[in-house]
XYZ file of N, CA and C in Angstrom:
366
model
N 23.524 23.487 -16.024
C 23.591 22.727 -14.790
C 22.924 23.480 -13.643
N 23.062 24.795 -13.597
C 22.474 25.596 -12.532
C 20.957 25.473 -12.525
N 20.366 25.415 -13.709
C 18.907 25.338 -13.814
C 18.395 24.037 -13.192
N 19.085 22.930 -13.449
C 18.706 21.638 -12.884
C 18.840 21.656 -11.363
N 19.909 22.257 -10.850
C 20.112 22.322 -9.412
C 19.018 23.140 -8.736
N 18.577 24.225 -9.365
C 17.500 25.047 -8.808
C 16.192 24.269 -8.789
N 15.955 23.510 -9.849
C 14.724 22.725 -9.938
C 14.695 21.638 -8.861
N 15.828 20.950 -8.676
C 15.909 19.908 -7.649
C 15.785 20.500 -6.250
N 16.363 21.673 -6.026
C 16.270 22.322 -4.722
C 14.828 22.730 -4.425
N 14.117 23.208 -5.435
C 12.718 23.592 -5.247
C 11.866 22.372 -4.922
N 12.132 21.250 -5.600
C 11.400 20.009 -5.328
C 11.662 19.552 -3.891
N 12.910 19.587 -3.464
C 13.269 19.177 -2.103
C 12.619 20.092 -1.067
N 12.571 21.395 -1.345
C 11.954 22.352 -0.442
C 10.452 22.073 -0.287
N 9.776 21.830 -1.409
C 8.337 21.530 -1.369
C 8.087 20.214 -0.629
N 8.939 19.213 -0.882
C 8.774 17.915 -0.228
C 8.945 18.048 1.279
N 9.928 18.798 1.724
C 10.147 19.030 3.157
C 8.934 19.714 3.783
N 8.373 20.675 3.083
C 7.212 21.411 3.583
C 6.001 20.484 3.722
N 5.769 19.653 2.718
C 4.639 18.715 2.751
C 4.823 17.701 3.867
N 6.026 17.138 3.992
C 6.281 16.102 5.001
C 6.242 16.652 6.417
N 6.440 17.942 6.581
C 6.338 18.548 7.904
C 4.911 18.619 8.391
N 3.964 18.560 7.470
C 2.550 18.714 7.821
C 1.794 17.398 7.905
N 2.282 16.343 7.240
C 1.539 15.087 7.227
C 2.386 13.940 7.755
N 1.699 12.933 8.277
C 2.376 11.740 8.764
C 1.400 10.578 8.683
N 1.900 9.412 8.334
C 1.057 8.232 8.214
C 1.049 7.417 9.493
N -0.092 6.799 9.778
C -0.220 5.917 10.928
C -0.666 4.546 10.425
N -0.797 3.594 11.329
C -1.255 2.271 10.920
C -2.705 2.334 10.442
N -3.522 3.175 11.087
C -4.927 3.302 10.691
C -5.079 4.095 9.399
N -4.201 5.078 9.208
C -4.270 5.936 8.029
C -2.872 6.136 7.462
N -2.378 5.191 6.655
C -1.012 5.310 6.135
C -0.872 6.435 5.108
N 0.361 6.785 4.861
C 0.685 7.841 3.906
C 0.892 7.218 2.535
N 0.174 7.721 1.526
C 0.377 7.291 0.141
C 1.425 8.221 -0.444
N 2.624 7.711 -0.634
C 3.758 8.497 -1.096
C 3.959 8.273 -2.592
N 3.971 9.365 -3.354
C 4.126 9.298 -4.805
C 5.516 9.795 -5.187
N 6.222 8.996 -5.976
C 7.496 9.410 -6.551
C 7.344 9.318 -8.061
N 7.696 10.395 -8.730
C 7.471 10.478 -10.171
C 8.795 10.739 -10.869
N 9.053 9.971 -11.923
C 10.201 10.245 -12.782
C 9.648 10.578 -14.165
N 10.518 10.788 -15.114
C 10.042 11.121 -16.454
C 9.304 9.974 -17.112
N 9.653 8.739 -16.767
C 9.065 7.598 -17.462
C 8.250 6.659 -16.576
N 8.317 6.794 -15.250
C 7.623 5.869 -14.356
C 7.040 6.587 -13.146
N 6.132 5.889 -12.464
C 5.538 6.387 -11.220
C 5.642 5.269 -10.194
N 6.013 5.634 -8.976
C 6.158 4.679 -7.886
C 5.245 5.123 -6.748
N 4.515 4.169 -6.153
C 3.582 4.468 -5.068
C 3.908 3.562 -3.888
N 3.960 4.162 -2.699
C 4.185 3.389 -1.482
C 3.161 3.794 -0.433
N 2.720 2.825 0.359
C 1.866 3.092 1.507
C 2.740 2.904 2.740
N 2.926 3.991 3.512
C 3.922 4.000 4.586
C 3.264 4.288 5.933
N 3.632 3.505 6.952
C 3.266 3.758 8.344
C 4.474 4.435 8.987
N 4.393 5.753 9.187
C 5.539 6.505 9.712
C 5.783 6.245 11.195
N 4.749 5.880 11.936
C 4.914 5.613 13.366
C 5.806 4.389 13.569
N 5.526 3.325 12.822
C 6.325 2.102 12.928
C 7.559 2.141 12.024
N 7.592 3.082 11.090
C 8.715 3.167 10.159
C 8.718 2.038 9.151
N 7.537 1.612 8.709
C 7.416 0.463 7.790
C 6.682 0.860 6.514
N 7.105 0.264 5.415
C 6.379 0.370 4.159
C 5.408 -0.798 4.116
N 4.121 -0.490 4.038
C 3.094 -1.528 4.060
C 2.881 -2.155 2.690
N 3.013 -1.350 1.634
C 2.729 -1.824 0.289
C 3.431 -0.917 -0.706
N 3.951 -1.486 -1.764
C 4.594 -0.699 -2.810
C 4.185 -1.187 -4.186
N 3.880 -0.249 -5.073
C 3.451 -0.567 -6.428
C 4.134 0.423 -7.367
N 4.475 -0.049 -8.575
C 5.064 0.871 -9.546
C 4.632 0.503 -10.955
N 4.944 1.380 -11.884
C 4.614 1.123 -13.277
C 5.510 0.049 -13.874
N 6.528 -0.381 -13.149
C 7.416 -1.434 -13.627
C 6.918 -2.825 -13.251
N 5.861 -2.893 -12.419
C 5.345 -4.174 -11.946
C 4.498 -4.891 -12.978
N 4.263 -6.180 -12.766
C 3.499 -6.978 -13.735
C 2.030 -6.577 -13.829
N 1.453 -6.069 -12.722
C 0.044 -5.658 -12.763
C -0.163 -4.498 -13.728
N 0.749 -3.545 -13.693
C 0.618 -2.384 -14.576
C 0.954 -2.742 -16.020
N 1.970 -3.573 -16.200
C 2.367 -3.942 -17.563
C 1.258 -4.702 -18.283
N 0.399 -5.399 -17.519
C -0.719 -6.136 -18.121
C -1.762 -5.189 -18.718
N -1.807 -3.927 -18.240
C -2.779 -2.968 -18.776
C -2.364 -2.467 -20.150
N -1.077 -2.535 -20.457
C -0.588 -2.074 -21.756
C -0.481 -0.567 -21.872
N -0.547 0.152 -20.745
C -0.467 1.615 -20.772
C 0.961 2.060 -20.498
N 1.185 3.349 -20.705
C 2.497 3.956 -20.528
C 2.498 4.738 -19.217
N 3.498 4.557 -18.379
C 3.578 5.252 -17.100
C 3.996 6.697 -17.213
N 4.329 7.142 -18.398
C 4.817 8.508 -18.581
C 3.708 9.471 -18.976
N 2.439 9.024 -18.990
C 1.369 9.945 -19.350
C 0.231 9.888 -18.341
N -0.751 10.764 -18.498
C -1.838 10.915 -17.538
C -2.714 9.657 -17.484
N -2.972 9.033 -18.622
C -3.806 7.830 -18.634
C -3.146 6.694 -17.857
N -1.846 6.557 -18.025
C -1.105 5.542 -17.286
C -1.103 5.812 -15.794
N -1.010 7.093 -15.417
C -1.026 7.460 -13.997
C -2.380 7.146 -13.380
N -3.460 7.378 -14.122
C -4.795 7.063 -13.616
C -4.944 5.556 -13.418
N -4.442 4.775 -14.364
C -4.486 3.318 -14.233
C -3.644 2.859 -13.042
N -2.505 3.509 -12.832
C -1.639 3.187 -11.694
C -2.354 3.478 -10.377
N -3.113 4.568 -10.314
C -3.876 4.903 -9.120
C -4.935 3.861 -8.808
N -5.600 3.371 -9.851
C -6.613 2.337 -9.648
C -5.981 1.030 -9.152
N -4.851 0.659 -9.733
C -4.151 -0.559 -9.303
C -3.705 -0.424 -7.852
N -3.125 0.729 -7.504
C -2.663 0.962 -6.132
C -3.837 0.932 -5.159
N -4.968 1.525 -5.559
C -6.148 1.528 -4.704
C -6.696 0.143 -4.466
N -6.755 -0.666 -5.514
C -7.260 -2.036 -5.374
C -6.349 -2.871 -4.481
N -5.036 -2.731 -4.655
C -4.090 -3.491 -3.824
C -4.180 -3.053 -2.365
N -4.387 -1.748 -2.143
C -4.512 -1.244 -0.775
C -5.771 -1.788 -0.114
N -6.871 -1.818 -0.841
C -8.107 -2.360 -0.284
C -7.958 -3.841 0.041
N -7.237 -4.588 -0.803
C -6.971 -6.002 -0.516
C -6.137 -6.166 0.744
N -5.245 -5.190 1.001
C -4.389 -5.249 2.183
C -5.080 -4.688 3.422
N -6.327 -4.221 3.279
C -7.074 -3.704 4.426
C -6.902 -2.224 4.675
N -6.370 -1.496 3.714
C -6.183 -0.052 3.846
C -7.352 0.634 3.158
N -8.120 1.438 3.915
C -9.265 2.130 3.325
C -9.097 3.646 3.335
N -8.406 4.181 4.339
C -8.186 5.623 4.438
C -6.692 5.912 4.379
N -6.340 6.976 3.676
C -4.926 7.326 3.530
C -4.721 8.826 3.695
N -3.461 9.205 3.833
C -3.030 10.593 3.768
C -2.185 10.696 2.508
N -2.465 11.676 1.650
C -1.789 11.772 0.358
C -0.532 12.620 0.466
N 0.600 12.057 0.044
C 1.884 12.754 0.017
C 2.318 12.870 -1.438
N 2.238 14.064 -1.979
C 2.560 14.264 -3.389
C 4.061 14.322 -3.643
N 4.854 14.214 -2.621
C 6.297 14.118 -2.759
C 6.978 15.364 -3.287
N 6.410 16.527 -3.027
C 6.998 17.767 -3.512
C 6.588 18.122 -4.925
N 5.945 17.189 -5.625
C 5.461 17.479 -6.969
C 4.187 18.300 -6.877
N 3.918 19.096 -7.889
C 2.697 19.871 -7.912
C 1.508 18.936 -8.109
N 0.374 19.268 -7.484
C -0.834 18.452 -7.625
C -1.466 18.816 -8.964
N -0.915 18.210 -10.014
C -1.281 18.566 -11.375
C -0.843 17.436 -12.285
N -1.570 17.205 -13.348
C -1.145 16.223 -14.340
C -1.154 14.804 -13.828
N -0.005 14.144 -13.899
C 0.093 12.727 -13.526
C -0.178 12.475 -12.054
N 0.258 13.367 -11.184
C 0.045 13.189 -9.749
C -1.446 13.302 -9.433
N -2.116 14.263 -10.035
C -3.552 14.440 -9.836
C -4.330 13.250 -10.395
N -3.938 12.761 -11.559
C -4.606 11.612 -12.176
C -4.453 10.364 -11.307
N -3.276 10.174 -10.715
C -3.052 9.044 -9.828
C -3.966 9.133 -8.610
N -4.078 10.317 -8.019
C -4.934 10.494 -6.845
C -6.399 10.232 -7.191
N -6.853 10.720 -8.334
C -8.240 10.507 -8.742
C -8.508 9.030 -9.034
N -7.527 8.337 -9.610
C -7.661 6.900 -9.849
C -7.766 6.121 -8.542
N -6.999 6.517 -7.536
C -7.060 5.859 -6.241
C -8.402 6.115 -5.565
N -8.929 7.323 -5.717
C -10.260 7.630 -5.186
C -11.338 6.774 -5.848
N -11.230 6.627 -7.161
C -12.203 5.812 -7.901
C -12.156 4.345 -7.455
N -10.989 3.891 -7.061
C -10.835 2.505 -6.600
C -11.454 2.296 -5.224
N -11.704 3.397 -4.501
C -12.379 3.277 -3.202
C -11.604 3.776 -1.998
N -10.435 4.367 -2.202
C -9.679 4.916 -1.070
C -10.250 6.260 -0.651
N -10.236 6.513 0.643
C -10.702 7.803 1.191
C -9.486 8.625 1.566
N -9.441 9.859 1.087
C -8.318 10.753 1.383
C -8.671 11.623 2.564
């Protein structure tokens, strides 16, 4: 149990550090990534107004139509492309990336690269 508590505390510490440095605006919202063992959740947030502009996850119908798994790198890349396309449809072209305390590696990195390929500017 102690090992899990240390891991969660480290994640919270990293997330606090990242959020202290970045903030989303209406012109440049924050792309917030939340990762679990089996799914990935993406939100576009305007911190000034305190509003979530758009939310997408691997549980949605758009992702399920791809037939990929949200628990691996290929699924994360597909999720990034879907999130990028939906953001462009909503008029969002530039974002600030919030990795949510997770390391910029593996699924989080693949999601960011997929969003870049879709046309978002970081």
